[in-house]
Coordinates of C-alpha atoms in Angstrom, one line a residue:
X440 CA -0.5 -22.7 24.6
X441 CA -3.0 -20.8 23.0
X442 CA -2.2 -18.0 20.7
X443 CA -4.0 -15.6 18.6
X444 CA -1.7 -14.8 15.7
X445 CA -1.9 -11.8 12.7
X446 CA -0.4 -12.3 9.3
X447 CA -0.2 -9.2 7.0
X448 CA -0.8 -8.8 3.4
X449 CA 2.3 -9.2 2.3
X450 CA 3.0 -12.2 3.7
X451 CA 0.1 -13.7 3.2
X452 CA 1.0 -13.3 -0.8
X453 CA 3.5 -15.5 0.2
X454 CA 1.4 -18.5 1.6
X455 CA 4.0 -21.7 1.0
X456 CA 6.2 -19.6 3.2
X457 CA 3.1 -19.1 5.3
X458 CA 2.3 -22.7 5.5
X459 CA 6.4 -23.9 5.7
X460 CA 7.5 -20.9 8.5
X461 CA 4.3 -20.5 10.5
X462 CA 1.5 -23.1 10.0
X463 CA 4.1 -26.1 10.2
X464 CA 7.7 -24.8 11.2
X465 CA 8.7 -27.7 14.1
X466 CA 4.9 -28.5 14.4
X467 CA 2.9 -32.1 13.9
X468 CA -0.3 -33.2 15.1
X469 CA -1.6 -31.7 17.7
X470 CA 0.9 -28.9 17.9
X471 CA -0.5 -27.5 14.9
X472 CA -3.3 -26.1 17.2
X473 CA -5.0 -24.1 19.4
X474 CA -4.0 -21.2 17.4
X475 CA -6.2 -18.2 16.0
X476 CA -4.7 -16.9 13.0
X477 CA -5.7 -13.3 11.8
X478 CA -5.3 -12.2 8.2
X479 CA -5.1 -9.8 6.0
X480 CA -6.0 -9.2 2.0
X481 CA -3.6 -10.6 -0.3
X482 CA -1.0 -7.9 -0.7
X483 CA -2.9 -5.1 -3.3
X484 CA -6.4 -6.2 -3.0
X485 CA -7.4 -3.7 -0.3
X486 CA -5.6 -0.8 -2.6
X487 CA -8.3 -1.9 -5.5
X488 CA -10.9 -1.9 -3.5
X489 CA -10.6 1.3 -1.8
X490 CA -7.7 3.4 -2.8
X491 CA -4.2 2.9 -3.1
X492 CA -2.3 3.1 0.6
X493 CA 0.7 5.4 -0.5
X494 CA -0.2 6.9 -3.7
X495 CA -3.7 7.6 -3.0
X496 CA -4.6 5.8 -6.3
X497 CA -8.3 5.6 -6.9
X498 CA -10.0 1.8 -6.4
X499 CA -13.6 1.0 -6.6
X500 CA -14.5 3.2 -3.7
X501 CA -13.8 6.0 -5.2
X502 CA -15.9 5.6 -8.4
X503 CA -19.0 5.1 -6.2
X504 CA -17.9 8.2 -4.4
X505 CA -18.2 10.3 -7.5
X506 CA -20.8 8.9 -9.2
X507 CA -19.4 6.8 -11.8
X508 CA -19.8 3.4 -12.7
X509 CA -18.4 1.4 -10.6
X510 CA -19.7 -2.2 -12.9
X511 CA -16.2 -2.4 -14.7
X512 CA -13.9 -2.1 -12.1
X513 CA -15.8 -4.7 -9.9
X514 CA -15.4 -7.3 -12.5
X515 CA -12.1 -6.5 -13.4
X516 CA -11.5 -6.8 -9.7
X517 CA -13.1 -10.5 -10.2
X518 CA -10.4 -11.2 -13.0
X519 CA -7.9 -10.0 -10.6
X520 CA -9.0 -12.3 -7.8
X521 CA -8.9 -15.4 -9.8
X522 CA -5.6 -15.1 -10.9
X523 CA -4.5 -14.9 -7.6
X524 CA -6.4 -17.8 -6.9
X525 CA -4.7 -19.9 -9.7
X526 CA -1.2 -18.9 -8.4
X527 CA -2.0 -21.3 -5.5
X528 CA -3.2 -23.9 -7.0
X529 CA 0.0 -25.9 -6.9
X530 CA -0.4 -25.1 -2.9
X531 CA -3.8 -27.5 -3.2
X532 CA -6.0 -24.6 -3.5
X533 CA -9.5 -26.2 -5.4
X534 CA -9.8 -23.3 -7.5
X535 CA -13.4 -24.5 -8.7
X536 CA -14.1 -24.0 -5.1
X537 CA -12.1 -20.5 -4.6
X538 CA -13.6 -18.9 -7.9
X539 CA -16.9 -19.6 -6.9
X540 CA -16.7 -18.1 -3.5
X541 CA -15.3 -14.8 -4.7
X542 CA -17.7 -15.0 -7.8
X543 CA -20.9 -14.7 -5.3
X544 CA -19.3 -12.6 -3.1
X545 CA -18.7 -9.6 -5.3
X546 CA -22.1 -10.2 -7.0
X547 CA -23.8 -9.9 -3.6
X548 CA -21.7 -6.7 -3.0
X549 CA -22.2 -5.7 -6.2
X550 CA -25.9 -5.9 -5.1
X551 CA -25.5 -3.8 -2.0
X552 CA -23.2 -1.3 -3.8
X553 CA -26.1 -0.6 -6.4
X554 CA -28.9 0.0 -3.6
X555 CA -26.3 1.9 -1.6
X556 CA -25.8 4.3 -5.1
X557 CA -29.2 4.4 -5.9
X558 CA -30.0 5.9 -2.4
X559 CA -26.8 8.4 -2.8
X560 CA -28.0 9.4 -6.0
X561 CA -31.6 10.4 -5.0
X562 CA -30.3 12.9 -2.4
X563 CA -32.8 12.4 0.5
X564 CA -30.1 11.1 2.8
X565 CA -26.4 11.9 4.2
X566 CA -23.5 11.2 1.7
X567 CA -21.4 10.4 5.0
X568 CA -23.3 7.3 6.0
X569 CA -23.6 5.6 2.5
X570 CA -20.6 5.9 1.7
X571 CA -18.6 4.8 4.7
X572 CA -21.2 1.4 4.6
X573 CA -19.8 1.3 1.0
X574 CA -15.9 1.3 2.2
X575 CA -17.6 -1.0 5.2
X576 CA -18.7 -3.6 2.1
X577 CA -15.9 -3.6 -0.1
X578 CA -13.0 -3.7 2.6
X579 CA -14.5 -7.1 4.0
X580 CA -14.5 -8.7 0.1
X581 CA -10.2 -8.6 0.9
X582 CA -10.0 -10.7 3.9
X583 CA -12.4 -12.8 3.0
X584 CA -11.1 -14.0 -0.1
X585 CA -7.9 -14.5 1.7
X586 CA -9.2 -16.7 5.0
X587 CA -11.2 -18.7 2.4
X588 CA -8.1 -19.9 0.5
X589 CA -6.2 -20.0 3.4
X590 CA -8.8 -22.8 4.6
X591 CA -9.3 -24.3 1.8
X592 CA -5.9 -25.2 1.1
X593 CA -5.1 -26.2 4.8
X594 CA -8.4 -28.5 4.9
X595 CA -6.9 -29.9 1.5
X596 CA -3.5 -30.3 3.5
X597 CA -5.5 -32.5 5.7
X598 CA -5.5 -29.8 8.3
X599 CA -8.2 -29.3 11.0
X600 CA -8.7 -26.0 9.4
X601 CA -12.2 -23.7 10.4
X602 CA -12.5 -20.4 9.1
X603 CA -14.0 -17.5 10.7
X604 CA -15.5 -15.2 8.0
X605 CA -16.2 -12.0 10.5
X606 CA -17.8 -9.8 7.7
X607 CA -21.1 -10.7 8.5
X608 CA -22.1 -10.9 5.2
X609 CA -25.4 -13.2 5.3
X610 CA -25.8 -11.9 9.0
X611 CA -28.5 -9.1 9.8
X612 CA -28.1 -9.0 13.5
X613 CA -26.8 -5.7 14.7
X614 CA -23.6 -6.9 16.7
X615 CA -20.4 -4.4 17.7
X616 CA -17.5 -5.6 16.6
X617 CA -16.8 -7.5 20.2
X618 CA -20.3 -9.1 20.3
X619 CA -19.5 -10.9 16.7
X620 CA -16.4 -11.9 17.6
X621 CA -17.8 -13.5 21.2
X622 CA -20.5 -15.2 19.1
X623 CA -18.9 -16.4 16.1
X624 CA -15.8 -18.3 18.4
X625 CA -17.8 -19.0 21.6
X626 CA -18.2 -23.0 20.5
X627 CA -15.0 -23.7 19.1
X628 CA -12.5 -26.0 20.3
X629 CA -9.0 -24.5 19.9
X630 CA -7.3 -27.4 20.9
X631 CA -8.6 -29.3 17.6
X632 CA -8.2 -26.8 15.1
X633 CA -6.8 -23.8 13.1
X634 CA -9.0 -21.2 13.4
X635 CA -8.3 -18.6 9.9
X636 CA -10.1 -15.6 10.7
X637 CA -10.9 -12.2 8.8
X638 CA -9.2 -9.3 9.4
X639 CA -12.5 -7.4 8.7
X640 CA -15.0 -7.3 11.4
X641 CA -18.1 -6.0 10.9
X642 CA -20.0 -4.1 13.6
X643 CA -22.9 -1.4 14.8
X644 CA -19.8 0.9 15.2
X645 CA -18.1 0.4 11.6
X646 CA -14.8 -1.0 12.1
X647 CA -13.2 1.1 8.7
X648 CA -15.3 4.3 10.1
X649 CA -13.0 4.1 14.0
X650 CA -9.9 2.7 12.5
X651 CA -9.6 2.8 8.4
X652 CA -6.7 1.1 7.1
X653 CA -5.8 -0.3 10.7
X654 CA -8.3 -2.3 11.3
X655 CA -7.0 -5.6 10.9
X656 CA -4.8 -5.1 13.7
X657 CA -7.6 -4.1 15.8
X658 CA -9.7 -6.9 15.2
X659 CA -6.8 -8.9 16.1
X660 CA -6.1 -7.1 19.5
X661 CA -10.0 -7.5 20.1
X662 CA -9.7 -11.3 19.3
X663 CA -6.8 -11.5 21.9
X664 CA -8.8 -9.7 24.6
X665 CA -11.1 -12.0 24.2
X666 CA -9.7 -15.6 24.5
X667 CA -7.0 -14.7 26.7
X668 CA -3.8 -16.2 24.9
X669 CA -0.7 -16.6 26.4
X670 CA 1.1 -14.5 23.4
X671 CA 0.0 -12.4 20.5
X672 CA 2.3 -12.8 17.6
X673 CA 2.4 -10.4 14.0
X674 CA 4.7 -12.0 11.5
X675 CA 5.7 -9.1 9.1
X676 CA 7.8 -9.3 6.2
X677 CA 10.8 -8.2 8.5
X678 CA 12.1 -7.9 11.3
X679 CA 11.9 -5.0 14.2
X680 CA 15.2 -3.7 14.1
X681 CA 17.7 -1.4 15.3
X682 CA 17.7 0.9 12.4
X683 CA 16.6 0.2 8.3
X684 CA 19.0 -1.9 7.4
X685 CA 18.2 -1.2 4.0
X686 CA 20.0 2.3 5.0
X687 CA 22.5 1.2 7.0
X688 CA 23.4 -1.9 6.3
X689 CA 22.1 -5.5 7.3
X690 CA 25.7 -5.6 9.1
X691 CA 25.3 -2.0 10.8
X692 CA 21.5 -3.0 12.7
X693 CA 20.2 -5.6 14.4
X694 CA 16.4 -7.1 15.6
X695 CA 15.4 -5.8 18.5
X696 CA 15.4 -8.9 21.0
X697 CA 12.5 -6.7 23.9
X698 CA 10.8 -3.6 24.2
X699 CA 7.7 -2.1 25.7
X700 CA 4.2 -0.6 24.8
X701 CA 5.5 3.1 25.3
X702 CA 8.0 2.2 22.8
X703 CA 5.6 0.8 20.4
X704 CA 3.9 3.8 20.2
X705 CA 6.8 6.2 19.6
X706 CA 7.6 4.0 16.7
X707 CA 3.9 4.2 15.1
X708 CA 4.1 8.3 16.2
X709 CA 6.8 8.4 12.9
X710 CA 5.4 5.8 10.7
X711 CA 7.1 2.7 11.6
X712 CA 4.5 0.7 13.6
X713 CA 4.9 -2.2 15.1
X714 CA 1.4 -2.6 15.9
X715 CA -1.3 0.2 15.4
X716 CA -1.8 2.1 18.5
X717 CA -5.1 1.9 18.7
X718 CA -4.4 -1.9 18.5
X719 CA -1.5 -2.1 21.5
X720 CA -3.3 -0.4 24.0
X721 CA -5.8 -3.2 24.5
X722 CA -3.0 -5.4 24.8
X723 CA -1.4 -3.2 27.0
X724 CA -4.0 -2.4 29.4
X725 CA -4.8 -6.4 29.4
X726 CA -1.1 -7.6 30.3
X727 CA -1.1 -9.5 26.9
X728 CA 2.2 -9.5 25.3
X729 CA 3.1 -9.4 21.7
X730 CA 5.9 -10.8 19.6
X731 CA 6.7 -9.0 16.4
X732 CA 8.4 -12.1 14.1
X733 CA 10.0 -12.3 10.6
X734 CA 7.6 -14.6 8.5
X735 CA 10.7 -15.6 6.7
X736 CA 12.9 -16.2 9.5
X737 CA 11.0 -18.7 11.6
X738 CA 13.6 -19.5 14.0
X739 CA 14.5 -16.1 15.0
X740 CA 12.3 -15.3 18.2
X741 CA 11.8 -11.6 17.3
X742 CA 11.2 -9.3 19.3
X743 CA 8.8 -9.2 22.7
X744 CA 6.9 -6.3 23.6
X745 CA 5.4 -6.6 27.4
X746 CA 4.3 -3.7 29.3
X747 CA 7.1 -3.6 31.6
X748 CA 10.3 -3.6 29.9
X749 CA 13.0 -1.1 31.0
X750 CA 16.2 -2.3 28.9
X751 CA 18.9 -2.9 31.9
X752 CA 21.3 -0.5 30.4
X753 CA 21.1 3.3 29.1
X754 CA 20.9 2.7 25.5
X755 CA 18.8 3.9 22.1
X756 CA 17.2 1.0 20.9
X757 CA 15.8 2.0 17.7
X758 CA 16.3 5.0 15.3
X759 CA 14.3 5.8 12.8
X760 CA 12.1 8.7 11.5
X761 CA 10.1 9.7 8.2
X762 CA 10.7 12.2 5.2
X763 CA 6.9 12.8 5.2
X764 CA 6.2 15.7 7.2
X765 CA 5.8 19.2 7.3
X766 CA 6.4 22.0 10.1
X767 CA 4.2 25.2 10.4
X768 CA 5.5 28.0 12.2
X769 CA 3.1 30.4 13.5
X770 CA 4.3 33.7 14.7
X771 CA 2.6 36.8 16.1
X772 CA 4.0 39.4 19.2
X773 CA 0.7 39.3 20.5
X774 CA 1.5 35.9 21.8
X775 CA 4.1 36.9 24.6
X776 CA 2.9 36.7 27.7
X777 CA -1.4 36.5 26.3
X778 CA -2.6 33.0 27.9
X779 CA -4.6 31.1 25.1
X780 CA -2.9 31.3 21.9
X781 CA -1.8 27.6 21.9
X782 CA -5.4 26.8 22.9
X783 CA -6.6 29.1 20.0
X784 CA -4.5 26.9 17.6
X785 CA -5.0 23.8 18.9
X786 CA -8.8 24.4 18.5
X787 CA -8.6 25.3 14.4
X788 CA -6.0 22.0 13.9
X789 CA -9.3 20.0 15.8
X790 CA -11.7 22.0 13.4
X791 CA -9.5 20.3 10.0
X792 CA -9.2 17.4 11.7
X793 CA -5.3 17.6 11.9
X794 CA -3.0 16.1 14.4
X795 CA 0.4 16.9 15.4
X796 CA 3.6 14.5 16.3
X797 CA 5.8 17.6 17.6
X798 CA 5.4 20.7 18.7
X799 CA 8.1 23.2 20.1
X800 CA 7.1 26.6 21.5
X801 CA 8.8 30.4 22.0
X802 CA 7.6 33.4 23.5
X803 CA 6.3 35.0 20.5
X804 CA 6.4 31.0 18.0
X805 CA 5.0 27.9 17.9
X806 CA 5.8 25.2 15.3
X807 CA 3.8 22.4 14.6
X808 CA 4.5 19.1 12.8
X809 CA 2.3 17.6 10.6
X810 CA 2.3 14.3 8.6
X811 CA 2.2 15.8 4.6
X812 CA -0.9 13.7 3.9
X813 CA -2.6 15.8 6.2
X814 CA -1.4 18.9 5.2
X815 CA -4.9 21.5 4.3
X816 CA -5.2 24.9 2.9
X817 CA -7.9 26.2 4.6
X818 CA -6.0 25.5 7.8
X819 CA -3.4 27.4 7.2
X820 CA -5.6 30.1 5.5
X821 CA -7.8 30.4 9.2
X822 CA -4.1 30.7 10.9
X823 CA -2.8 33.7 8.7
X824 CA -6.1 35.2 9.5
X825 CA -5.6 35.3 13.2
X826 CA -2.0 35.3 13.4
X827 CA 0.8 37.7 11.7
X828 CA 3.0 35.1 10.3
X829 CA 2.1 31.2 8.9
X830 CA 5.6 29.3 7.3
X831 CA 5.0 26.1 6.1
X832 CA 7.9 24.1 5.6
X833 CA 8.4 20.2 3.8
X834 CA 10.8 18.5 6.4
X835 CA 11.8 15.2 7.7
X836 CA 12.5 13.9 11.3
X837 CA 15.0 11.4 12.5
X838 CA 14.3 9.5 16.0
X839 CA 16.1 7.8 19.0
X840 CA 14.0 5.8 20.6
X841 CA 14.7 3.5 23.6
X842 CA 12.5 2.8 27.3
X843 CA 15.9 3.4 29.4
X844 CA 18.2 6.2 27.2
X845 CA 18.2 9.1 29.4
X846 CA 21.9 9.8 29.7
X847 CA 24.4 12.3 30.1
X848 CA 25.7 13.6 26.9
X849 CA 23.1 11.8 24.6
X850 CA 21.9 15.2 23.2
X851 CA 25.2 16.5 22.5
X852 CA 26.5 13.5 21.1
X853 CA 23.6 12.9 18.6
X854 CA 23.5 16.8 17.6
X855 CA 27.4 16.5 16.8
X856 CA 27.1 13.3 15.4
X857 CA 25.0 15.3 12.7
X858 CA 26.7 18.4 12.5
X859 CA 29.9 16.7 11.9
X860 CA 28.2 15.2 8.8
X861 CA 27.1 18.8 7.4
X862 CA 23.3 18.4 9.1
X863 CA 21.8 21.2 10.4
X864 CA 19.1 20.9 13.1
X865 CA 16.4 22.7 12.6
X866 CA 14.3 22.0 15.4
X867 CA 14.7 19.0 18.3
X868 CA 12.8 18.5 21.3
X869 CA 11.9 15.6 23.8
X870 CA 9.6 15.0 26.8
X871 CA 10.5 14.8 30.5
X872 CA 10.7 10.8 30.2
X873 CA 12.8 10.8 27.4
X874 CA 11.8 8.0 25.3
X875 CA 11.8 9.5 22.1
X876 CA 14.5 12.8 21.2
X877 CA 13.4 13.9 18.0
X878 CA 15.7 15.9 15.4
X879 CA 13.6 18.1 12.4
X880 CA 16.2 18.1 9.6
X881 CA 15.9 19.0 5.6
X882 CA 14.4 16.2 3.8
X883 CA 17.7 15.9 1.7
X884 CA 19.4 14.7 4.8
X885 CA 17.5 11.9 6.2
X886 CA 19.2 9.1 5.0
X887 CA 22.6 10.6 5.9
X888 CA 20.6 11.6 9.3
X889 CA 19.9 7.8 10.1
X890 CA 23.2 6.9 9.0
X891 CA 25.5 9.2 10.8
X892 CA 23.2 8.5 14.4
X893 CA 23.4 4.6 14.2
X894 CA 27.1 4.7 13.4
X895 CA 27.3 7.2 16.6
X896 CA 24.9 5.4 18.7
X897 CA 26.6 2.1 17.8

């Protein structure tokens, strides 16, 4: 059966257990094939390139963004590159072969890079446009450095290997994203080969410009959309499970075995995304279904998400939450009763570009949740200008999550459940379908939060 399969970056650091657990795990001849495998940058690459993922940690984006010289870092970047190369060389990698590529692909980039600042510089055109096409150029250097040592070292294998370099590097024809794909897999035999593909596309539309740090996950959702396959698979680093086990215990959680799309999406809602939704509906809305596996389990089947899942009985299936976000209160009497205040809101978070993952209203109240990151001054500024009171306050928010949990009693069991254990809710809410009941506690209680819920839900 054909499948279109997406490694991540961290995995993909780890290619013997790449090639062992995924390429050849109970696999010969002809089995190894008629699989599209998507990948992502060695895990680190894309944080030098652009900017560091969680600590915002400036890569060679950002030096072109500011006007400084951006020479050094590329070809320290270069350094960097090869020494990842040479760490697979006892893998069969032809590192003659592997440093070359990289070599002339930074030097093209580093070509495009310089026109790109030279037009910044002179000032006669948008600083919007140039600079995303310069995040466009350098994201697409990752991936393919990755598929072409993938390839190389599966040809080497004696593997029907064929890469798929999506960045368009050498190609001038102005494709979207789906038109590239069509045309750069519309002659290939699947049956007779490994197809390693980027994890960068590049298109009319500017795949970093719709989905930033996503994107790899969308061009595999596109690449599944398009061929049809009878499963979509992610290997991550671990598995999909009940709760972290790295807070409660490897003994206290286990993998979730099914799910569904609506559940998917409530998990990337508070961080912890299966797939990126931007990527699952696609998948959704196509019937495809998707298999989230543990690249270092291989014969664990992980856990299927299809779009029709209902769990047979009234349970949580997942709990989980983040420590990174933040709540604004905004208060004013004029609100009671006066249609168009949330609207009023709503329409300055739009201005600043802000979203919101909960939001709990009173007659005279309404509190927002934000993600930290997006957290902006001159937002709340515009709201104490309109309204009488702004609080902004650092929380966290712990989750059930589950596509068949609506059941007596679950409220008050998971609200005693934490105050027994000294937490104090500060806010909670859920919507009418209740697939995701959502708890705003003080940051210092989160781990205790998760803890105290999976023991109750357990």
């Amino acid at each position: 059966m054909l499948t279109v399969e997406k490694i991540g970056g961290t995995s993909m650091t780890a290619l013997s257990d790449v090639i062992k657990n995924i390429i050849l795990f109970e696999r010969s001849g002809k089995q190894l094939y008629n699989r599209i495998f998507v990948v992502s940058a060695f895990s680190g690459v894309t944080n030098l390139l652009l900017e560091n993922k969680k600590t915002g940690e400036p890569g060679v984006y950002h030096r072109l963004a500011t006007f400084k010289d951006f020479h050094k870092p590329l070809k320290n970047l270069t350094i960097r590159l090869k020494e990842i190369n040479k760490s697979y060389e006892s893998l069969g990698l032809n590192i003659a072969e592997a440093d070359l590529f990289i070599e002339t692909r930074i030097k093209e980039a580093q070509t495009y890079l310089e026109n790109l600042s030279n037009i910044l510089a002179s000032g006669y055109v948008s600083n919007e446009g140039i600079l995303q096409a310069a995040r466009e150029i350098l994201a697409s250097i990752g991936e393919s450095h990755s598929a072409f040592n993938f390839t190389n070292i599966l040809q080497n294998m004696g593997i029907n290997a064929t890469l798929i370099d999506l960045s368009g590097f050498h190609d001038y024809r102005s494709y979207t994203i789906d038109q590239r794909i069509k045309h750069d897999l519309q002659n290939i035999k699947f049956e007779d080969t490994i197809c390693i593909v980027t994890g960068y596309a590049k298109g009319t539309e500017g795949i970093m410009r719709e989905f930033d740090r996503g994107y790899s996950e969308v061009t595999f959702s596109k690449i599944a959309v398009a061929v049809k396959p009878e499963e979509a698979i992610i290997h991550k680093e671990y598995h999909l499970c009940t709760a972290d086990p790295v807070l409660v215990g490897v003994d206290n959680c286990f993998p979730v075995g099914n799910t569904n799309y609506d559940v998917a999406d409530q998990l990337a809602d508070v961080g912890m995304e299966a797939i990126h939704p931007k990527a699952s509906k696609p998948l959704e809305i196509n019937d495809i279904n998707l298999r989230i596996k543990n690249t270092f389990q291989p014969e664990h089947p992980g856990t299927l998400i299809t779009k029709e899942y209902i769990c047979e009985h009234k349970r949580v299936e997942v709990i989980t939450g983040t420590e990174k976000v933040m709540m604004i209160d905004i208060y004013d009497p004029s609100m009671v009763g006066a249609p168009g205040s949330d609207l009023q809101i709503m329409q300055m978070f739009y201005k600043f570009n802000v979203s919101y993952s909960f939001k709990a209203t009173s007659a005279n109240s309404i509190s927002i949740v934000i993600w930290e990151k997006d957290f902006n001054k001159k937002l709340i500024s515009e709201l104490e200008d309109d309204f009488e009171k702004v609080t902004v306050e650092k929380m966290a928010m712990v989750c059930l999550i589950g596509s068949n949990m609506d059941q007596p009693g679950l409220l008050a069991k998971s609200a005693a459940a934490l105050a027994d254990n000294g937490i104090n809710i500060k806010s909670c809410g859920f919507a009418l379908r209740k697939v995701n009941i959502q708890f705003l506690i003080a940051r210092e209680d989160f781990d205790n939060a998760i803890i105290a819920l999976n023991k109750a839900m357990g």
